[in-house]
Short mmCIF file of C-alpha atoms in Angstrom, two decimals:
data_model
loop_
_atom_site.label_atom_id
_atom_site.label_comp_id
_atom_site.label_asym_id
_atom_site.label_seq_id
_atom_site.Cartn_x
_atom_site.Cartn_y
_atom_site.Cartn_z
CA MET P 160 85.75 145.52 83.35
CA THR P 161 88.58 146.00 80.87
CA SER P 162 91.40 143.53 80.28
CA ASP P 163 93.89 145.77 82.09
CA GLU P 164 91.64 146.06 85.11
CA LEU P 165 91.15 142.34 85.13
CA ASP P 166 94.89 141.66 84.94
CA ARG P 167 95.53 144.11 87.74
CA ALA P 168 92.86 142.51 89.89
CA LEU P 169 94.37 139.09 89.26
CA GLU P 170 97.84 140.24 90.20
CA GLU P 171 96.56 141.86 93.35
CA ALA P 172 94.65 138.74 94.31
CA LEU P 173 97.70 136.55 93.82
CA ARG P 174 100.25 138.88 95.36
CA VAL P 175 100.24 136.95 98.57
CA GLU P 176 103.37 136.75 100.66
CA PRO P 177 104.08 133.53 102.53
CA PRO P 178 103.70 133.76 106.30
CA VAL P 179 106.66 134.54 108.54
CA GLY P 180 108.94 131.56 109.05
CA TYR P 181 107.59 129.76 106.00
CA LEU P 182 110.98 129.18 104.39
CA ALA P 183 112.47 127.89 107.65
CA ARG P 184 109.59 125.44 108.05
CA VAL P 185 110.00 124.22 104.47
CA ARG P 186 113.72 123.67 105.10
CA ALA P 187 112.94 121.77 108.29
CA ARG P 188 110.48 119.60 106.41
CA VAL P 189 113.03 118.84 103.71
CA ALA P 190 115.62 118.04 106.39
CA ALA P 191 113.17 115.62 108.00
CA GLU P 192 112.65 114.06 104.59
CA GLN P 193 116.43 113.72 104.23
CA THR P 194 116.63 111.87 107.53
CA ALA P 195 113.72 109.63 106.63
CA THR P 196 115.27 108.85 103.26
CA ALA P 197 118.64 108.10 104.84
CA THR P 198 117.00 105.76 107.36
CA ARG P 199 115.13 104.05 104.58
CA TYR P 200 118.33 103.52 102.60
CA THR P 201 120.13 102.26 105.73
CA TRP P 202 117.54 99.62 106.45
CA ARG P 203 117.15 98.57 102.86
CA PRO P 204 120.40 96.52 102.59
CA ILE P 205 119.77 94.95 105.99
CA GLY P 206 116.28 93.96 104.92
CA ALA P 207 117.62 92.61 101.65
CA MET P 208 120.24 90.54 103.46
CA ALA P 209 117.64 89.17 105.88
CA ALA P 210 115.37 88.24 102.99
CA ALA P 211 118.27 86.54 101.21
CA GLY P 212 119.07 84.58 104.38
CA VAL P 213 115.50 83.39 104.70
CA VAL P 214 115.48 82.35 101.04
CA LEU P 215 118.73 80.41 101.52
CA VAL P 216 117.46 78.58 104.60
CA VAL P 217 114.15 77.68 102.98
CA GLY P 218 115.91 76.63 99.79
CA GLY P 219 118.33 74.44 101.77
CA LEU P 220 115.47 72.76 103.60
CA LEU P 221 113.63 72.10 100.35
CA LEU P 222 116.76 70.69 98.71
CA GLU P 223 117.34 68.39 101.68
CA ARG P 224 113.76 67.18 101.45
CA ASP P 225 114.12 66.55 97.71
CA ASP P 226 117.31 64.56 98.40
CA ASP P 227 115.42 62.35 100.84
CA HIS P 228 112.73 61.70 98.23
CA GLY P 229 115.39 60.91 95.64
CA ARG P 230 117.17 58.45 97.94
CA LEU P 231 113.90 56.67 98.66
CA ALA P 232 113.13 56.38 94.97
CA THR P 233 116.62 55.07 94.25
CA ASN P 234 116.31 52.40 96.91
CA THR P 235 112.99 51.13 95.59
CA ALA P 236 114.28 51.20 92.04
CA THR P 237 117.41 49.16 92.70
CA VAL P 238 117.71 46.29 90.24
CA GLY P 239 118.21 42.85 91.78
CA THR P 240 118.75 39.49 90.14
CA VAL P 241 117.60 36.15 91.47
CA SER P 242 120.48 33.75 91.83
CA ALA P 243 121.34 30.52 93.49
CA PRO P 244 122.17 30.51 97.18
CA GLY P 245 125.73 31.37 97.93
CA THR P 246 126.13 33.39 94.74
CA SER P 247 124.50 36.56 95.68
CA SER P 248 124.76 38.91 92.83
CA ARG P 249 122.54 41.74 93.77
CA ARG P 250 123.78 44.72 91.96
CA VAL P 251 122.76 48.09 90.73
CA VAL P 252 122.73 48.29 87.00
CA GLY P 253 122.26 51.30 84.83
CA ARG P 254 122.78 54.63 86.47
CA ASP P 255 121.00 56.66 83.83
CA VAL P 256 119.00 59.16 85.79
CA VAL P 257 115.62 59.96 84.34
CA GLN P 258 113.54 62.90 85.52
CA VAL P 259 110.02 61.63 86.03
CA PRO P 260 107.33 63.99 87.29
CA THR P 261 105.34 62.54 90.16
CA VAL P 262 102.32 63.92 91.91
CA THR P 263 101.98 63.67 95.64
CA ARG P 264 99.23 64.83 97.89
CA ASN P 265 101.00 67.70 99.58
CA ARG P 266 103.21 68.97 96.84
CA GLY P 267 102.59 69.50 93.19
CA ALA P 268 104.53 67.92 90.40
CA SER P 269 108.12 67.34 91.39
CA ALA P 270 110.98 65.61 89.68
CA VAL P 271 112.26 62.54 91.46
CA PRO P 272 115.34 60.93 89.99
CA LEU P 273 114.72 57.29 89.07
CA GLU P 274 116.99 54.77 87.47
CA ARG P 275 116.52 53.47 83.96
CA ARG P 276 116.24 49.73 83.78
CA PRO P 277 118.87 48.15 81.60
CA GLY P 278 116.30 45.98 79.84
CA HIS P 279 114.75 48.95 78.09
CA ALA P 280 115.16 48.46 74.40
CA ALA P 281 115.00 52.11 73.47
CA ASP P 282 115.04 55.48 75.14
CA ASP P 283 112.64 58.36 74.70
CA ALA P 284 114.35 59.48 71.54
CA GLY P 285 113.94 56.06 69.95
CA ASN P 286 117.62 55.14 70.06
CA ALA P 287 118.36 51.52 70.80
CA ALA P 288 120.00 50.96 74.15
CA PRO P 289 123.46 49.34 74.14
CA ASN P 290 122.20 46.38 76.21
CA ALA P 291 118.96 45.90 74.31
CA ASP P 292 119.65 42.18 73.68
CA ARG P 293 119.70 41.39 77.38
CA PRO P 294 116.50 40.01 78.95
CA ALA P 295 114.49 42.28 81.13
CA GLU P 296 115.39 41.92 84.75
CA LEU P 297 113.07 41.95 87.69
CA LEU P 298 112.66 45.14 89.54
CA ILE P 299 112.13 44.11 93.16
CA SER P 300 113.24 45.27 96.53
CA PRO P 301 116.30 43.68 98.23
CA ASP P 302 114.11 41.93 100.84
CA ASP P 303 111.92 40.35 98.17
CA SER P 304 115.03 39.31 96.31
CA GLU P 305 116.36 37.46 99.38
CA GLY P 306 113.03 35.70 99.85
CA LEU P 307 112.89 34.56 96.22
CA ARG P 308 116.43 33.18 96.44
CA LEU P 309 115.47 31.13 99.49
CA LEU P 310 112.35 29.77 97.79
CA ARG P 311 114.39 28.75 94.75
CA ALA P 312 116.99 27.03 96.92
CA LEU P 313 114.43 24.92 98.81
CA PRO P 314 113.97 22.07 96.24
CA GLU P 315 117.64 22.02 95.26
CA ALA P 316 118.96 21.70 98.78
CA ALA P 317 116.07 19.45 99.87
CA LEU P 318 115.48 21.60 102.87
CA ALA P 319 112.56 20.78 105.10
CA VAL P 320 110.25 23.64 105.50
CA PRO P 321 109.63 24.14 109.19
CA VAL P 322 106.02 24.35 110.08
CA ILE P 323 105.36 27.10 112.47
CA GLU P 324 102.57 26.23 114.79
CA SER P 325 100.43 28.83 116.19
CA ALA P 326 101.44 29.64 119.71
CA GLY P 327 98.51 31.87 120.27
CA PRO P 328 95.40 31.25 122.39
CA GLN P 329 92.58 28.88 121.40
CA THR P 330 90.44 29.54 118.42
CA PRO P 331 87.60 31.80 119.49
CA GLN P 332 84.14 30.25 119.59
CA PHE P 333 81.56 31.72 117.27
CA SER P 334 77.87 31.52 117.99
CA ARG P 335 75.18 31.58 115.37
CA ILE P 336 72.98 34.61 115.26
CA ASP P 337 69.63 34.47 113.55
CA VAL P 338 68.80 37.59 111.67
CA SER P 339 65.30 37.84 110.34
CA PRO P 340 65.21 39.18 106.81
CA ILE P 341 63.62 42.51 106.21
CA GLN P 342 60.56 42.29 104.02
CA LEU P 343 59.52 45.17 101.85
CA ASP P 344 55.99 45.59 100.58
CA PRO P 345 55.75 46.02 96.84
CA LEU P 346 55.01 49.54 95.67
CA ALA P 347 51.48 50.26 94.68
CA GLU P 348 51.08 50.73 90.98
CA LEU P 349 50.12 54.23 90.04
CA THR P 350 47.37 54.67 87.54
CA PRO P 351 47.22 57.70 85.26
CA LEU P 352 44.32 58.95 87.34
CA THR P 353 46.31 58.70 90.57
CA LEU P 354 49.21 60.41 88.92
CA GLY P 355 46.98 63.25 87.85
CA GLU P 356 45.62 63.60 91.36
CA LEU P 357 49.08 63.65 92.81
CA GLN P 358 50.15 66.32 90.41
CA MET I 286 132.00 106.35 110.66
CA ASP I 287 131.37 109.24 108.26
CA ASP I 288 135.09 109.62 107.67
CA ARG I 289 135.33 105.95 106.84
CA LEU I 290 132.38 106.30 104.48
CA ASP I 291 134.06 109.24 102.83
CA LEU I 292 137.17 107.16 102.32
CA LEU I 293 135.28 104.14 101.02
CA LEU I 294 132.72 105.89 98.87
CA PRO I 295 134.08 109.28 97.99
CA GLY I 296 132.15 109.59 94.72
CA LEU I 297 128.80 108.66 96.24
CA VAL I 298 129.08 110.95 99.24
CA THR I 299 130.20 113.88 97.12
CA ARG I 300 127.33 113.29 94.73
CA ASP I 301 124.81 113.27 97.57
CA ASP I 302 126.28 116.47 98.96
CA ASP I 303 126.08 118.10 95.56
CA LEU I 304 122.46 117.09 95.20
CA GLU I 305 121.55 118.56 98.55
CA THR I 306 123.36 121.80 97.80
CA GLU I 307 121.66 122.06 94.44
CA PHE I 308 118.26 121.35 95.92
CA GLU I 309 118.81 123.91 98.65
CA ALA I 310 119.58 126.58 96.06
CA LEU I 311 116.50 125.73 94.01
CA LEU I 312 114.33 125.68 97.12
CA GLY I 313 115.39 129.23 97.95
CA GLU I 314 114.48 130.40 94.46
CA THR I 315 111.11 128.71 94.16
CA SER I 316 109.64 128.59 97.65
CA THR I 317 107.38 131.63 97.15
CA LEU I 318 106.26 130.39 93.74
CA ALA I 319 105.13 127.05 95.19
CA PHE I 320 103.26 128.83 97.97
CA ARG I 321 101.46 131.14 95.56
CA VAL I 322 100.50 128.32 93.22
CA ALA I 323 99.01 126.43 96.14
CA PHE I 324 97.30 129.58 97.38
CA GLY I 325 95.85 130.13 93.91
CA VAL I 326 93.93 126.87 94.33
CA LEU I 327 93.19 126.79 98.04
CA ARG I 328 93.14 130.44 99.08
CA HIS I 329 93.98 129.51 102.58
CA GLN I 330 97.39 130.38 103.93
CA GLN I 331 97.86 127.41 106.24
CA ASP I 332 96.68 124.93 103.64
CA ALA I 333 98.83 126.57 101.00
CA GLU I 334 101.89 126.29 103.24
CA ASP I 335 101.16 122.62 103.99
CA VAL I 336 100.84 121.92 100.29
CA ALA I 337 104.04 123.79 99.47
CA GLN I 338 105.93 121.83 102.14
CA GLU I 339 104.53 118.57 100.85
CA SER I 340 105.50 119.53 97.31
CA PHE I 341 109.08 120.27 98.34
CA ALA I 342 109.28 117.01 100.27
CA LYS I 343 108.07 115.12 97.20
CA ALA I 344 110.47 117.05 95.00
CA PHE I 345 113.35 116.15 97.29
CA ARG I 346 112.40 112.47 97.28
CA HIS I 347 112.43 112.34 93.49
CA PHE I 348 115.09 114.93 92.83
CA ARG I 349 117.59 112.33 91.63
CA ARG I 350 115.25 111.34 88.81
CA LEU I 351 115.09 114.89 87.44
CA ARG I 352 117.86 114.86 84.87
CA ASP I 353 117.29 118.33 83.44
CA ARG I 354 117.55 120.64 86.43
CA THR I 355 116.43 123.65 84.39
CA ARG I 356 112.97 122.12 84.45
CA PHE I 357 112.77 122.19 88.22
CA ARG I 358 110.43 125.21 88.34
CA ALA I 359 107.95 123.66 85.91
CA TRP I 360 108.18 120.34 87.72
CA LEU I 361 107.55 121.95 91.09
CA VAL I 362 104.67 124.08 89.81
CA ARG I 363 102.88 121.03 88.44
CA MET I 364 103.52 119.11 91.63
CA ALA I 365 102.22 121.96 93.81
CA TRP I 366 99.19 122.40 91.56
CA ARG I 367 98.30 118.71 91.68
CA THR I 368 98.88 118.45 95.42
CA ALA I 369 96.74 121.53 96.00
CA LEU I 370 93.92 120.10 93.88
CA ASP I 371 94.10 116.87 95.88
CA ARG I 372 93.92 118.83 99.12
CA GLN I 373 90.99 120.85 97.79
CA ARG I 374 89.11 117.68 96.89
CA SER I 375 89.75 116.13 100.26
CA ASN I 376 88.67 119.34 102.01
CA ARG I 377 85.48 119.36 100.01
CA ARG I 378 84.86 115.70 100.80
CA ARG I 379 85.32 116.23 104.47
CA GLY I 380 83.29 119.41 104.34
CA ALA I 381 85.33 120.54 107.30
CA ARG I 382 86.52 123.74 105.77
CA GLU I 383 84.62 125.89 103.38
CA LEU I 384 86.48 127.51 100.58
CA VAL I 385 86.28 131.10 101.58
CA VAL I 386 88.59 133.92 100.75
CA ASP I 387 91.31 134.08 103.35
CA GLY I 388 90.75 137.41 105.06
CA SER I 389 94.24 137.80 106.43
CA ALA I 390 95.90 137.27 103.09
CA LEU I 391 93.52 139.54 101.31
CA THR I 392 93.91 142.23 103.87
CA GLU I 393 97.66 142.02 103.50
CA ALA I 394 97.45 142.27 99.74
CA ALA I 395 94.85 144.94 99.79
CA ARG I 396 96.69 146.98 102.40
CA ALA I 397 99.70 147.12 100.10
CA ASP I 398 97.65 148.79 97.43
CA GLY I 399 95.61 150.93 99.75
CA LEU I 400 92.39 149.04 99.08
CA ALA I 401 91.68 147.69 102.51
CA ASP I 402 88.00 148.35 102.41
CA GLN I 403 84.93 146.23 102.16
CA ALA I 404 84.39 147.00 98.47
CA ALA I 405 87.86 145.66 97.57
CA ARG I 406 87.22 142.52 99.58
CA ASP I 407 83.93 141.96 97.85
CA ARG I 408 85.53 142.50 94.47
CA ALA I 409 88.30 140.02 95.26
CA ALA I 410 85.80 137.46 96.51
CA ALA I 411 83.82 137.83 93.30
CA LEU I 412 86.99 137.46 91.27
CA TRP I 413 87.92 134.22 93.03
CA THR I 414 84.47 132.85 92.54
CA ALA I 415 84.77 133.60 88.84
CA ILE I 416 88.23 131.97 88.68
CA ASP I 417 86.85 128.90 90.46
CA ALA I 418 84.19 128.59 87.77
CA LEU I 419 86.84 128.31 85.03
CA PRO I 420 87.82 124.94 83.60
CA GLU I 421 91.02 123.61 85.13
CA LYS I 422 93.23 124.25 82.09
CA LEU I 423 92.16 127.89 81.88
CA ARG I 424 92.37 128.34 85.63
CA LEU I 425 95.99 127.17 85.75
CA VAL I 426 97.00 129.57 83.01
CA VAL I 427 95.21 132.48 84.70
CA VAL I 428 96.78 131.76 88.09
CA LEU I 429 100.28 131.31 86.71
CA SER I 430 99.96 134.49 84.64
CA GLY I 431 98.89 136.39 87.71
CA ILE I 432 101.78 135.12 89.83
CA GLN I 433 104.97 137.18 89.84
CA GLY I 434 104.05 138.80 86.55
CA HIS I 435 104.76 135.77 84.42
CA ASP I 436 104.43 136.53 80.71
CA HIS I 437 103.05 134.09 78.17
CA ARG I 438 106.42 132.59 77.33
CA GLU I 439 107.20 131.86 80.96
CA VAL I 440 103.81 130.27 81.50
CA ALA I 441 104.33 128.19 78.36
CA THR I 442 107.70 127.05 79.70
CA LEU I 443 106.22 126.20 83.08
CA LEU I 444 103.39 124.18 81.58
CA ARG I 445 105.46 122.81 78.68
CA ILE I 446 102.85 123.84 76.17
CA PRO I 447 103.16 126.11 73.09
CA GLU I 448 103.04 129.83 73.66
CA GLY I 449 100.11 130.13 71.26
CA THR I 450 98.11 127.74 73.42
CA VAL I 451 98.78 129.93 76.46
CA LYS I 452 97.61 133.00 74.55
CA SER I 453 94.40 131.35 73.38
CA ARG I 454 93.66 130.00 76.82
CA MET I 455 94.23 133.41 78.38
CA PHE I 456 91.92 134.97 75.84
CA LEU I 457 89.16 132.45 76.60
CA ALA I 458 89.70 132.81 80.35
CA ARG I 459 89.49 136.61 80.18
CA GLN I 460 86.28 136.40 78.19
CA GLN I 461 84.68 134.10 80.72
CA LEU I 462 85.90 136.14 83.68
CA LYS I 463 84.56 139.37 82.19
CA GLU I 464 81.21 137.77 81.58
CA THR I 465 81.02 136.45 85.09
CA LEU I 466 82.14 139.69 86.72
CA ARG I 467 79.92 141.94 84.60
#
């Protein structure tokens, strides 16, 4: 077979006309694709807005939860001073907020704002605090602070401590129970021969 | 609603309309080419039409990304070729349809040249078998050269390869085909 014959045979083999209605079907397919694309583009902004809404709601809930944690930490870190009765001077000193990572069971590391105690002589950078000469103050809860003030006032005011008697039922009776001790036999010593047999 | 859109986004709507008009014009020019490329791989009219439709749908989806519109033909040919190869592989995997020479298409082609006899059919079947045995690179060049009388330069433009490469591949392909058909 010569090259010309081969080329002619190839052209004949590939001279295939598309079936009737082919172009119309292709146009219909492209039109369907247009509609599908338009629908996709219509739903895309709606989907994006819905996703943004969900993100906002979840973010708001998380922020609210973090605020609750921060309030709790602030309450427990409130600085109180013990003073004489009648001169209550509980106060919050030092509002420097320090980000301290804490680890809880359910969540990973999270930053809870805590308050810096005024008694700290230096900060993380090594700079001396302005109130470094002041003695360190106790860091206790308000309830404990009230209790300590009362205890301190007792000897000064010569207050009689009321004895609270138990108003409950009678002391329960206990009976003695004899428990015999468990005795264990000593282990038999193994000789090299026995060991060999066991192996 | 559409009127309001036109008022709000005149540039966008006009651009979309222009794209569709442009695509429609290109579709009219290249529809037969895509069909023949697909037929060159599959040799089954229905499959070739499915592949051509799929290629045009893909082309429409990504038409915005094609910056140089003069490359549309080459882009479409490669897309149709790849899609047809995928279809061929899946047909072979399924084993549902054997790759046989489509009788109706051959008859149509042969009738045009007055060769509607059994000998012509056998010759064509042998030719397709020989083309199938070619490596893919050579096969693509042979098929594109045989379609619509493309010369070497046009095939080089379609495949975005140098003209010399097309010539050398055609030479190798002819040699192999002659040996197989001898």
